[in-house]
mmCIF file with all atom_site columns, C-alpha atoms in Angstrom:
data_model
loop_
_atom_site.group_PDB
_atom_site.id
_atom_site.type_symbol
_atom_site.label_atom_id
_atom_site.label_alt_id
_atom_site.label_comp_id
_atom_site.label_asym_id
_atom_site.label_entity_id
_atom_site.label_seq_id
_atom_site.pdbx_PDB_ins_code
_atom_site.Cartn_x
_atom_site.Cartn_y
_atom_site.Cartn_z
_atom_site.occupancy
_atom_site.B_iso_or_equiv
_atom_site.pdbx_formal_charge
_atom_site.auth_seq_id
_atom_site.auth_comp_id
_atom_site.auth_asym_id
_atom_site.auth_atom_id
_atom_site.pdbx_PDB_model_num
ATOM 1   C CA . LYS A 1 1   ? 108.777 102.525 109.431 1.00 0.00 ? 1   LYS A CA 1
ATOM 2   C CA . GLN A 1 2   ? 105.660 103.315 111.284 1.00 0.00 ? 2   GLN A CA 1
ATOM 3   C CA . GLU A 1 3   ? 103.297 100.424 111.321 1.00 0.00 ? 3   GLU A CA 1
ATOM 4   C CA . VAL A 1 4   ? 99.566  101.267 112.722 1.00 0.00 ? 4   VAL A CA 1
ATOM 5   C CA . THR A 1 5   ? 97.036  99.147  114.156 1.00 0.00 ? 5   THR A CA 1
ATOM 6   C CA . GLN A 1 6   ? 93.672  99.774  115.088 1.00 0.00 ? 6   GLN A CA 1
ATOM 7   C CA . ILE A 1 7   ? 91.375  97.326  117.420 1.00 0.00 ? 7   ILE A CA 1
ATOM 8   C CA . PRO A 1 8   ? 88.366  96.460  117.164 1.00 0.00 ? 8   PRO A CA 1
ATOM 9   C CA . ALA A 1 9   ? 87.764  96.313  113.421 1.00 0.00 ? 9   ALA A CA 1
ATOM 10  C CA . ALA A 1 10  ? 84.354  96.494  113.591 1.00 0.00 ? 10  ALA A CA 1
ATOM 11  C CA . LEU A 1 11  ? 82.098  97.485  117.043 1.00 0.00 ? 11  LEU A CA 1
ATOM 12  C CA . SER A 1 12  ? 78.474  97.028  117.344 1.00 0.00 ? 12  SER A CA 1
ATOM 13  C CA . VAL A 1 13  ? 76.866  99.334  120.690 1.00 0.00 ? 13  VAL A CA 1
ATOM 14  C CA . PRO A 1 14  ? 73.624  99.957  121.797 1.00 0.00 ? 14  PRO A CA 1
ATOM 15  C CA . GLU A 1 15  ? 72.440  103.704 121.521 1.00 0.00 ? 15  GLU A CA 1
ATOM 16  C CA . GLY A 1 16  ? 74.010  105.690 124.987 1.00 0.00 ? 16  GLY A CA 1
ATOM 17  C CA . GLU A 1 17  ? 76.969  103.444 125.806 1.00 0.00 ? 17  GLU A CA 1
ATOM 18  C CA . ASN A 1 18  ? 80.492  104.666 126.456 1.00 0.00 ? 18  ASN A CA 1
ATOM 19  C CA . LEU A 1 19  ? 82.774  103.301 124.485 1.00 0.00 ? 19  LEU A CA 1
ATOM 20  C CA . VAL A 1 20  ? 86.723  102.938 123.416 1.00 0.00 ? 20  VAL A CA 1
ATOM 21  C CA . LEU A 1 21  ? 88.777  102.977 120.321 1.00 0.00 ? 21  LEU A CA 1
ATOM 22  C CA . ASN A 1 22  ? 91.972  101.898 120.422 1.00 0.00 ? 22  ASN A CA 1
ATOM 23  C CA . CYS A 1 23  ? 94.787  102.704 118.339 1.00 0.00 ? 23  CYS A CA 1
ATOM 24  C CA . SER A 1 24  ? 98.747  101.403 118.800 1.00 0.00 ? 24  SER A CA 1
ATOM 25  C CA . PHE A 1 25  ? 101.811 102.850 116.816 1.00 0.00 ? 25  PHE A CA 1
ATOM 26  C CA . THR A 1 26  ? 105.023 101.072 116.520 1.00 0.00 ? 26  THR A CA 1
ATOM 27  C CA . ASP A 1 27  ? 107.137 104.052 116.682 1.00 0.00 ? 27  ASP A CA 1
ATOM 28  C CA . SER A 1 28  ? 106.944 106.308 119.590 1.00 0.00 ? 28  SER A CA 1
ATOM 29  C CA . ALA A 1 29  ? 109.007 109.399 117.713 1.00 0.00 ? 29  ALA A CA 1
ATOM 30  C CA . ILE A 1 30  ? 105.496 110.689 116.765 1.00 0.00 ? 30  ILE A CA 1
ATOM 31  C CA . TYR A 1 31  ? 104.735 114.416 116.120 1.00 0.00 ? 31  TYR A CA 1
ATOM 32  C CA . ASN A 1 32  ? 101.055 114.137 116.626 1.00 0.00 ? 32  ASN A CA 1
ATOM 33  C CA . LEU A 1 33  ? 98.295  111.619 116.405 1.00 0.00 ? 33  LEU A CA 1
ATOM 34  C CA . GLN A 1 34  ? 94.930  112.347 114.747 1.00 0.00 ? 34  GLN A CA 1
ATOM 35  C CA . TRP A 1 35  ? 91.815  111.068 114.680 1.00 0.00 ? 35  TRP A CA 1
ATOM 36  C CA . PHE A 1 36  ? 89.307  110.933 111.719 1.00 0.00 ? 36  PHE A CA 1
ATOM 37  C CA . ARG A 1 37  ? 85.785  110.022 111.173 1.00 0.00 ? 37  ARG A CA 1
ATOM 38  C CA . GLN A 1 38  ? 84.581  108.862 107.773 1.00 0.00 ? 38  GLN A CA 1
ATOM 39  C CA . ASP A 1 39  ? 80.998  108.574 106.781 1.00 0.00 ? 39  ASP A CA 1
ATOM 40  C CA . PRO A 1 40  ? 80.174  105.638 103.944 1.00 0.00 ? 40  PRO A CA 1
ATOM 41  C CA . GLY A 1 41  ? 81.502  107.229 100.194 1.00 0.00 ? 41  GLY A CA 1
ATOM 42  C CA . LYS A 1 42  ? 83.096  110.102 101.963 1.00 0.00 ? 42  LYS A CA 1
ATOM 43  C CA . GLY A 1 43  ? 86.387  111.962 102.304 1.00 0.00 ? 43  GLY A CA 1
ATOM 44  C CA . LEU A 1 44  ? 87.863  112.072 106.108 1.00 0.00 ? 44  LEU A CA 1
ATOM 45  C CA . THR A 1 45  ? 86.579  114.435 108.928 1.00 0.00 ? 45  THR A CA 1
ATOM 46  C CA . SER A 1 46  ? 89.257  115.538 111.686 1.00 0.00 ? 46  SER A CA 1
ATOM 47  C CA . LEU A 1 47  ? 87.823  114.925 115.233 1.00 0.00 ? 47  LEU A CA 1
ATOM 48  C CA . LEU A 1 48  ? 90.849  116.039 117.272 1.00 0.00 ? 48  LEU A CA 1
ATOM 49  C CA . LEU A 1 49  ? 94.602  116.149 116.805 1.00 0.00 ? 49  LEU A CA 1
ATOM 50  C CA . ILE A 1 50  ? 97.294  115.632 119.831 1.00 0.00 ? 50  ILE A CA 1
ATOM 51  C CA . GLN A 1 51  ? 100.270 116.980 119.398 1.00 0.00 ? 51  GLN A CA 1
ATOM 52  C CA . SER A 1 52  ? 103.170 114.922 120.877 1.00 0.00 ? 52  SER A CA 1
ATOM 53  C CA . SER A 1 53  ? 103.311 117.332 124.181 1.00 0.00 ? 53  SER A CA 1
ATOM 54  C CA . GLN A 1 54  ? 99.817  116.531 124.786 1.00 0.00 ? 54  GLN A CA 1
ATOM 55  C CA . ARG A 1 55  ? 98.295  113.580 126.792 1.00 0.00 ? 55  ARG A CA 1
ATOM 56  C CA . GLU A 1 56  ? 94.706  114.562 126.018 1.00 0.00 ? 56  GLU A CA 1
ATOM 57  C CA . GLN A 1 57  ? 92.391  116.492 123.680 1.00 0.00 ? 57  GLN A CA 1
ATOM 58  C CA . THR A 1 58  ? 88.649  116.899 124.059 1.00 0.00 ? 58  THR A CA 1
ATOM 59  C CA . SER A 1 59  ? 85.886  118.068 122.020 1.00 0.00 ? 59  SER A CA 1
ATOM 60  C CA . GLY A 1 60  ? 82.025  117.725 122.947 1.00 0.00 ? 60  GLY A CA 1
ATOM 61  C CA . ARG A 1 61  ? 81.405  114.059 123.525 1.00 0.00 ? 61  ARG A CA 1
ATOM 62  C CA . LEU A 1 62  ? 84.985  112.812 122.480 1.00 0.00 ? 62  LEU A CA 1
ATOM 63  C CA . ASN A 1 63  ? 88.290  112.305 124.557 1.00 0.00 ? 63  ASN A CA 1
ATOM 64  C CA . ALA A 1 64  ? 91.224  111.431 122.849 1.00 0.00 ? 64  ALA A CA 1
ATOM 65  C CA . SER A 1 65  ? 94.403  110.343 125.082 1.00 0.00 ? 65  SER A CA 1
ATOM 66  C CA . LEU A 1 66  ? 97.952  109.403 123.901 1.00 0.00 ? 66  LEU A CA 1
ATOM 67  C CA . ASP A 1 67  ? 100.642 107.625 125.599 1.00 0.00 ? 67  ASP A CA 1
ATOM 68  C CA . LYS A 1 68  ? 103.458 108.053 123.425 1.00 0.00 ? 68  LYS A CA 1
ATOM 69  C CA . SER A 1 69  ? 105.738 105.699 125.872 1.00 0.00 ? 69  SER A CA 1
ATOM 70  C CA . SER A 1 70  ? 103.722 102.909 125.342 1.00 0.00 ? 70  SER A CA 1
ATOM 71  C CA . GLY A 1 71  ? 102.887 103.448 121.627 1.00 0.00 ? 71  GLY A CA 1
ATOM 72  C CA . ARG A 1 72  ? 98.988  103.709 122.046 1.00 0.00 ? 72  ARG A CA 1
ATOM 73  C CA . SER A 1 73  ? 96.339  106.208 121.782 1.00 0.00 ? 73  SER A CA 1
ATOM 74  C CA . THR A 1 74  ? 92.591  105.720 122.811 1.00 0.00 ? 74  THR A CA 1
ATOM 75  C CA . LEU A 1 75  ? 89.373  107.660 121.714 1.00 0.00 ? 75  LEU A CA 1
ATOM 76  C CA . TYR A 1 76  ? 86.488  107.921 124.186 1.00 0.00 ? 76  TYR A CA 1
ATOM 77  C CA . ILE A 1 77  ? 83.362  108.880 123.107 1.00 0.00 ? 77  ILE A CA 1
ATOM 78  C CA . ALA A 1 78  ? 80.182  109.183 125.962 1.00 0.00 ? 78  ALA A CA 1
ATOM 79  C CA . ALA A 1 79  ? 76.886  108.385 125.593 1.00 0.00 ? 79  ALA A CA 1
ATOM 80  C CA . SER A 1 80  ? 77.099  106.939 121.916 1.00 0.00 ? 80  SER A CA 1
ATOM 81  C CA . GLN A 1 81  ? 74.336  108.181 119.293 1.00 0.00 ? 81  GLN A CA 1
ATOM 82  C CA . PRO A 1 82  ? 73.080  106.502 116.282 1.00 0.00 ? 82  PRO A CA 1
ATOM 83  C CA . GLY A 1 83  ? 75.098  109.330 114.617 1.00 0.00 ? 83  GLY A CA 1
ATOM 84  C CA . ASP A 1 84  ? 78.208  108.387 115.901 1.00 0.00 ? 84  ASP A CA 1
ATOM 85  C CA . SER A 1 85  ? 77.985  105.209 113.344 1.00 0.00 ? 85  SER A CA 1
ATOM 86  C CA . ALA A 1 86  ? 80.824  105.664 110.949 1.00 0.00 ? 86  ALA A CA 1
ATOM 87  C CA . THR A 1 87  ? 84.303  104.086 110.597 1.00 0.00 ? 87  THR A CA 1
ATOM 88  C CA . TYR A 1 88  ? 86.808  106.300 112.977 1.00 0.00 ? 88  TYR A CA 1
ATOM 89  C CA . LEU A 1 89  ? 90.820  106.364 111.839 1.00 0.00 ? 89  LEU A CA 1
ATOM 90  C CA . CYS A 1 90  ? 93.834  107.209 113.418 1.00 0.00 ? 90  CYS A CA 1
ATOM 91  C CA . ALA A 1 91  ? 96.959  108.664 111.641 1.00 0.00 ? 91  ALA A CA 1
ATOM 92  C CA . ALA A 1 92  ? 100.127 109.111 113.477 1.00 0.00 ? 92  ALA A CA 1
ATOM 93  C CA . TYR A 1 93  ? 102.526 111.581 111.654 1.00 0.00 ? 93  TYR A CA 1
ATOM 94  C CA . ASN A 1 94  ? 106.440 111.220 111.713 1.00 0.00 ? 94  ASN A CA 1
ATOM 95  C CA . PHE A 1 95  ? 109.204 111.241 108.993 1.00 0.00 ? 95  PHE A CA 1
ATOM 96  C CA . ASN A 1 96  ? 106.930 113.546 107.245 1.00 0.00 ? 96  ASN A CA 1
ATOM 97  C CA . LYS A 1 97  ? 104.341 111.593 106.603 1.00 0.00 ? 97  LYS A CA 1
ATOM 98  C CA . PHE A 1 98  ? 100.643 110.682 108.157 1.00 0.00 ? 98  PHE A CA 1
ATOM 99  C CA . TYR A 1 99  ? 100.465 106.958 108.776 1.00 0.00 ? 99  TYR A CA 1
ATOM 100 C CA . PHE A 1 100 ? 97.223  105.553 108.865 1.00 0.00 ? 100 PHE A CA 1
ATOM 101 C CA . GLY A 1 101 ? 95.678  102.600 110.637 1.00 0.00 ? 101 GLY A CA 1
ATOM 102 C CA . SER A 1 102 ? 92.931  100.877 108.868 1.00 0.00 ? 102 SER A CA 1
ATOM 103 C CA . GLY A 1 103 ? 89.733  101.913 110.687 1.00 0.00 ? 103 GLY A CA 1
ATOM 104 C CA . THR A 1 104 ? 87.327  100.981 113.386 1.00 0.00 ? 104 THR A CA 1
ATOM 105 C CA . LYS A 1 105 ? 83.928  100.786 111.984 1.00 0.00 ? 105 LYS A CA 1
ATOM 106 C CA . LEU A 1 106 ? 81.353  101.410 114.548 1.00 0.00 ? 106 LEU A CA 1
ATOM 107 C CA . ASN A 1 107 ? 77.495  100.611 114.610 1.00 0.00 ? 107 ASN A CA 1
ATOM 108 C CA . VAL A 1 108 ? 75.562  102.146 117.095 1.00 0.00 ? 108 VAL A CA 1
ATOM 109 C CA . LYS A 1 109 ? 71.885  100.808 117.586 1.00 0.00 ? 109 LYS A CA 1
ATOM 110 C CA . PRO A 1 110 ? 69.159  102.959 118.683 1.00 0.00 ? 110 PRO A CA 1
ATOM 111 C CA . ASN B 2 1   ? 84.841  128.335 100.729 1.00 0.00 ? 1   ASN B CA 1
ATOM 112 C CA . ALA B 2 2   ? 85.198  124.675 99.244  1.00 0.00 ? 2   ALA B CA 1
ATOM 113 C CA . GLY B 2 3   ? 88.227  123.227 100.926 1.00 0.00 ? 3   GLY B CA 1
ATOM 114 C CA . VAL B 2 4   ? 89.544  120.102 98.958  1.00 0.00 ? 4   VAL B CA 1
ATOM 115 C CA . THR B 2 5   ? 88.107  119.188 95.660  1.00 0.00 ? 5   THR B CA 1
ATOM 116 C CA . GLN B 2 6   ? 88.787  116.097 93.321  1.00 0.00 ? 6   GLN B CA 1
ATOM 117 C CA . THR B 2 7   ? 87.731  115.510 90.059  1.00 0.00 ? 7   THR B CA 1
ATOM 118 C CA . PRO B 2 8   ? 86.370  113.050 88.739  1.00 0.00 ? 8   PRO B CA 1
ATOM 119 C CA . LYS B 2 9   ? 84.070  111.554 91.202  1.00 0.00 ? 9   LYS B CA 1
ATOM 120 C CA . PHE B 2 10  ? 83.692  108.187 89.582  1.00 0.00 ? 10  PHE B CA 1
ATOM 121 C CA . GLN B 2 11  ? 85.809  106.982 86.628  1.00 0.00 ? 11  GLN B CA 1
ATOM 122 C CA . VAL B 2 12  ? 85.793  103.477 84.780  1.00 0.00 ? 12  VAL B CA 1
ATOM 123 C CA . LEU B 2 13  ? 88.939  102.381 82.780  1.00 0.00 ? 13  LEU B CA 1
ATOM 124 C CA . LYS B 2 14  ? 90.274  99.383  80.624  1.00 0.00 ? 14  LYS B CA 1
ATOM 125 C CA . THR B 2 15  ? 93.343  98.167  81.410  1.00 0.00 ? 15  THR B CA 1
ATOM 126 C CA . GLY B 2 16  ? 96.637  100.192 79.652  1.00 0.00 ? 16  GLY B CA 1
ATOM 127 C CA . GLN B 2 17  ? 94.188  103.312 79.924  1.00 0.00 ? 17  GLN B CA 1
ATOM 128 C CA . SER B 2 18  ? 95.634  106.414 81.309  1.00 0.00 ? 18  SER B CA 1
ATOM 129 C CA . MET B 2 19  ? 94.131  109.028 83.289  1.00 0.00 ? 19  MET B CA 1
ATOM 130 C CA . THR B 2 20  ? 94.429  111.898 85.781  1.00 0.00 ? 20  THR B CA 1
ATOM 131 C CA . LEU B 2 21  ? 93.028  112.819 88.918  1.00 0.00 ? 21  LEU B CA 1
ATOM 132 C CA . GLN B 2 22  ? 92.686  116.466 89.550  1.00 0.00 ? 22  GLN B CA 1
ATOM 133 C CA . CYS B 2 23  ? 93.053  118.069 93.166  1.00 0.00 ? 23  CYS B CA 1
ATOM 134 C CA . ALA B 2 24  ? 92.666  121.682 94.184  1.00 0.00 ? 24  ALA B CA 1
ATOM 135 C CA . GLN B 2 25  ? 92.699  123.442 97.598  1.00 0.00 ? 25  GLN B CA 1
ATOM 136 C CA . ASP B 2 26  ? 91.218  127.272 98.222  1.00 0.00 ? 26  ASP B CA 1
ATOM 137 C CA . MET B 2 27  ? 92.922  127.279 102.072 1.00 0.00 ? 27  MET B CA 1
ATOM 138 C CA . ASN B 2 28  ? 96.689  128.219 100.741 1.00 0.00 ? 28  ASN B CA 1
ATOM 139 C CA . HIS B 2 29  ? 97.919  125.321 102.557 1.00 0.00 ? 29  HIS B CA 1
ATOM 140 C CA . ASN B 2 30  ? 101.679 124.579 101.212 1.00 0.00 ? 30  ASN B CA 1
ATOM 141 C CA . SER B 2 31  ? 101.544 120.510 101.633 1.00 0.00 ? 31  SER B CA 1
ATOM 142 C CA . MET B 2 32  ? 99.192  118.134 99.447  1.00 0.00 ? 32  MET B CA 1
ATOM 143 C CA . TYR B 2 33  ? 98.767  114.505 99.618  1.00 0.00 ? 33  TYR B CA 1
ATOM 144 C CA . TRP B 2 34  ? 97.382  111.631 97.402  1.00 0.00 ? 34  TRP B CA 1
ATOM 145 C CA . TYR B 2 35  ? 96.430  108.634 99.577  1.00 0.00 ? 35  TYR B CA 1
ATOM 146 C CA . ARG B 2 36  ? 94.531  105.375 98.153  1.00 0.00 ? 36  ARG B CA 1
ATOM 147 C CA . GLN B 2 37  ? 91.701  103.577 99.912  1.00 0.00 ? 37  GLN B CA 1
ATOM 148 C CA . ASP B 2 38  ? 91.556  99.614  99.963  1.00 0.00 ? 38  ASP B CA 1
ATOM 149 C CA . PRO B 2 39  ? 89.079  97.543  102.153 1.00 0.00 ? 39  PRO B CA 1
ATOM 150 C CA . GLY B 2 40  ? 90.760  96.596  105.575 1.00 0.00 ? 40  GLY B CA 1
ATOM 151 C CA . MET B 2 41  ? 94.181  98.444  104.757 1.00 0.00 ? 41  MET B CA 1
ATOM 152 C CA . GLY B 2 42  ? 93.872  102.066 105.363 1.00 0.00 ? 42  GLY B CA 1
ATOM 153 C CA . LEU B 2 43  ? 95.059  104.851 103.612 1.00 0.00 ? 43  LEU B CA 1
ATOM 154 C CA . ARG B 2 44  ? 98.235  104.533 102.295 1.00 0.00 ? 44  ARG B CA 1
ATOM 155 C CA . LEU B 2 45  ? 100.476 107.527 100.676 1.00 0.00 ? 45  LEU B CA 1
ATOM 156 C CA . ILE B 2 46  ? 100.961 107.467 97.270  1.00 0.00 ? 46  ILE B CA 1
ATOM 157 C CA . TYR B 2 47  ? 103.215 111.068 96.764  1.00 0.00 ? 47  TYR B CA 1
ATOM 158 C CA . TYR B 2 48  ? 102.977 113.972 98.656  1.00 0.00 ? 48  TYR B CA 1
ATOM 159 C CA . SER B 2 49  ? 104.220 117.759 97.544  1.00 0.00 ? 49  SER B CA 1
ATOM 160 C CA . ALA B 2 50  ? 106.026 119.682 100.732 1.00 0.00 ? 50  ALA B CA 1
ATOM 161 C CA . SER B 2 51  ? 105.714 123.205 99.103  1.00 0.00 ? 51  SER B CA 1
ATOM 162 C CA . GLU B 2 52  ? 104.944 124.146 95.459  1.00 0.00 ? 52  GLU B CA 1
ATOM 163 C CA . GLY B 2 53  ? 107.729 122.862 93.204  1.00 0.00 ? 53  GLY B CA 1
ATOM 164 C CA . THR B 2 54  ? 108.478 119.632 95.136  1.00 0.00 ? 54  THR B CA 1
ATOM 165 C CA . THR B 2 55  ? 107.360 115.922 95.064  1.00 0.00 ? 55  THR B CA 1
ATOM 166 C CA . ASP B 2 56  ? 108.101 112.825 97.148  1.00 0.00 ? 56  ASP B CA 1
ATOM 167 C CA . LYS B 2 57  ? 107.280 108.820 96.634  1.00 0.00 ? 57  LYS B CA 1
ATOM 168 C CA . GLY B 2 58  ? 105.251 107.770 99.163  1.00 0.00 ? 58  GLY B CA 1
ATOM 169 C CA . GLU B 2 59  ? 104.672 104.396 100.300 1.00 0.00 ? 59  GLU B CA 1
ATOM 170 C CA . VAL B 2 60  ? 103.249 102.708 96.948  1.00 0.00 ? 60  VAL B CA 1
ATOM 171 C CA . PRO B 2 61  ? 104.522 105.315 94.536  1.00 0.00 ? 61  PRO B CA 1
ATOM 172 C CA . ASN B 2 62  ? 104.345 102.397 91.407  1.00 0.00 ? 62  ASN B CA 1
ATOM 173 C CA . GLY B 2 63  ? 102.454 103.079 88.767  1.00 0.00 ? 63  GLY B CA 1
ATOM 174 C CA . TYR B 2 64  ? 101.744 106.507 89.228  1.00 0.00 ? 64  TYR B CA 1
ATOM 175 C CA . ASN B 2 65  ? 103.289 109.855 88.595  1.00 0.00 ? 65  ASN B CA 1
ATOM 176 C CA . VAL B 2 66  ? 102.278 113.408 90.166  1.00 0.00 ? 66  VAL B CA 1
ATOM 177 C CA . SER B 2 67  ? 102.553 116.805 89.238  1.00 0.00 ? 67  SER B CA 1
ATOM 178 C CA . ARG B 2 68  ? 102.224 119.867 91.538  1.00 0.00 ? 68  ARG B CA 1
ATOM 179 C CA . LEU B 2 69  ? 100.956 122.420 88.958  1.00 0.00 ? 69  LEU B CA 1
ATOM 180 C CA . ASN B 2 70  ? 100.935 125.993 91.154  1.00 0.00 ? 70  ASN B CA 1
ATOM 181 C CA . LYS B 2 71  ? 100.064 126.457 95.091  1.00 0.00 ? 71  LYS B CA 1
ATOM 182 C CA . ARG B 2 72  ? 96.351  125.181 94.285  1.00 0.00 ? 72  ARG B CA 1
ATOM 183 C CA . GLU B 2 73  ? 96.630  121.912 92.576  1.00 0.00 ? 73  GLU B CA 1
ATOM 184 C CA . PHE B 2 74  ? 98.071  118.819 92.493  1.00 0.00 ? 74  PHE B CA 1
ATOM 185 C CA . SER B 2 75  ? 97.398  116.144 89.895  1.00 0.00 ? 75  SER B CA 1
ATOM 186 C CA . LEU B 2 76  ? 97.685  112.200 90.314  1.00 0.00 ? 76  LEU B CA 1
ATOM 187 C CA . ARG B 2 77  ? 98.580  110.669 86.492  1.00 0.00 ? 77  ARG B CA 1
ATOM 188 C CA . LEU B 2 78  ? 97.640  106.736 85.934  1.00 0.00 ? 78  LEU B CA 1
ATOM 189 C CA . GLU B 2 79  ? 99.942  106.094 82.549  1.00 0.00 ? 79  GLU B CA 1
ATOM 190 C CA . SER B 2 80  ? 98.541  102.367 81.857  1.00 0.00 ? 80  SER B CA 1
ATOM 191 C CA . ALA B 2 81  ? 96.198  101.478 84.465  1.00 0.00 ? 81  ALA B CA 1
ATOM 192 C CA . ALA B 2 82  ? 95.869  98.274  85.795  1.00 0.00 ? 82  ALA B CA 1
ATOM 193 C CA . PRO B 2 83  ? 93.342  96.292  87.922  1.00 0.00 ? 83  PRO B CA 1
ATOM 194 C CA . SER B 2 84  ? 95.279  96.330  91.168  1.00 0.00 ? 84  SER B CA 1
ATOM 195 C CA . GLN B 2 85  ? 94.839  100.380 90.953  1.00 0.00 ? 85  GLN B CA 1
ATOM 196 C CA . THR B 2 86  ? 91.045  99.772  91.475  1.00 0.00 ? 86  THR B CA 1
ATOM 197 C CA . SER B 2 87  ? 90.699  101.804 94.602  1.00 0.00 ? 87  SER B CA 1
ATOM 198 C CA . VAL B 2 88  ? 89.477  105.393 96.119  1.00 0.00 ? 88  VAL B CA 1
ATOM 199 C CA . TYR B 2 89  ? 91.639  108.091 95.473  1.00 0.00 ? 89  TYR B CA 1
ATOM 200 C CA . PHE B 2 90  ? 91.843  110.898 98.156  1.00 0.00 ? 90  PHE B CA 1
ATOM 201 C CA . CYS B 2 91  ? 93.488  114.025 98.025  1.00 0.00 ? 91  CYS B CA 1
ATOM 202 C CA . ALA B 2 92  ? 94.382  115.981 101.070 1.00 0.00 ? 92  ALA B CA 1
ATOM 203 C CA . SER B 2 93  ? 95.884  119.360 101.936 1.00 0.00 ? 93  SER B CA 1
ATOM 204 C CA . SER B 2 94  ? 97.678  120.847 105.444 1.00 0.00 ? 94  SER B CA 1
ATOM 205 C CA . GLU B 2 95  ? 99.684  123.840 106.402 1.00 0.00 ? 95  GLU B CA 1
ATOM 206 C CA . VAL B 2 96  ? 103.136 123.284 107.760 1.00 0.00 ? 96  VAL B CA 1
ATOM 207 C CA . TRP B 2 97  ? 105.913 124.678 109.774 1.00 0.00 ? 97  TRP B CA 1
ATOM 208 C CA . ALA B 2 98  ? 109.113 126.066 108.309 1.00 0.00 ? 98  ALA B CA 1
ATOM 209 C CA . SER B 2 99  ? 110.542 122.597 109.637 1.00 0.00 ? 99  SER B CA 1
ATOM 210 C CA . GLY B 2 100 ? 108.319 120.661 107.401 1.00 0.00 ? 100 GLY B CA 1
ATOM 211 C CA . ASP B 2 101 ? 106.172 119.122 110.246 1.00 0.00 ? 101 ASP B CA 1
ATOM 212 C CA . PRO B 2 102 ? 102.483 119.775 110.159 1.00 0.00 ? 102 PRO B CA 1
ATOM 213 C CA . GLU B 2 103 ? 100.924 122.952 111.313 1.00 0.00 ? 103 GLU B CA 1
ATOM 214 C CA . GLU B 2 104 ? 97.315  121.430 111.684 1.00 0.00 ? 104 GLU B CA 1
ATOM 215 C CA . THR B 2 105 ? 95.241  118.514 110.660 1.00 0.00 ? 105 THR B CA 1
ATOM 216 C CA . GLN B 2 106 ? 94.793  117.634 107.127 1.00 0.00 ? 106 GLN B CA 1
ATOM 217 C CA . TYR B 2 107 ? 92.013  118.304 104.753 1.00 0.00 ? 107 TYR B CA 1
ATOM 218 C CA . PHE B 2 108 ? 90.487  115.872 102.732 1.00 0.00 ? 108 PHE B CA 1
ATOM 219 C CA . GLY B 2 109 ? 88.590  115.910 99.418  1.00 0.00 ? 109 GLY B CA 1
ATOM 220 C CA . PRO B 2 110 ? 85.439  113.460 98.633  1.00 0.00 ? 110 PRO B CA 1
ATOM 221 C CA . GLY B 2 111 ? 87.226  110.866 97.136  1.00 0.00 ? 111 GLY B CA 1
ATOM 222 C CA . THR B 2 112 ? 87.595  110.037 93.590  1.00 0.00 ? 112 THR B CA 1
ATOM 223 C CA . ARG B 2 113 ? 86.522  105.932 93.091  1.00 0.00 ? 113 ARG B CA 1
ATOM 224 C CA . LEU B 2 114 ? 88.331  104.396 89.993  1.00 0.00 ? 114 LEU B CA 1
ATOM 225 C CA . LEU B 2 115 ? 87.684  100.887 88.463  1.00 0.00 ? 115 LEU B CA 1
ATOM 226 C CA . VAL B 2 116 ? 89.735  99.254  86.169  1.00 0.00 ? 116 VAL B CA 1
ATOM 227 C CA . LEU B 2 117 ? 88.859  96.038  84.395  1.00 0.00 ? 117 LEU B CA 1
#
């Protein structure tokens, strides 16, 4: 059974900092790895999807990398803004299912 | 284009009552999913439907039943609610390749907040 872990559980940074969120998974035979954003009281919004054959994906200030051999993915946020404050979840897909981490709650202080 | 919609948004039940959570998607996706989200535990898959007419158990199916009514709609039923089923429930959909693997990301509904007293 796939286990997905996200560290840290919470992170508070001043505006403008570059930051890295971590995601690890126990089974490297994944089909893809996705990062989602969740605002309080809302559903999940997809940020980036990395196929198993890819090493990274970029969207604006966001960059996600994937290292299947080590079972790790990172989400890099450049020049953080207060509007980036949310919970970020990663999900690994294999065995016909998505397996989610418990998320990192990010607070960007003005 | 509404994406994934869920009803109701909030519900309070007494132990032993039953209810059905409704989900509909307008993206013509084949696969649909039901998750529950509890504090500190991420999202856990309850049931999923790879295509119309099929359903399969996820990680935490006990106490729930599902119906894939048609390609658009996937409902989740609690036959006899228990306090342990207090949670936020999310429905999601995605398109899949013929192999069953996802073609693209999952799209989520806004969630149903359920409190069982």
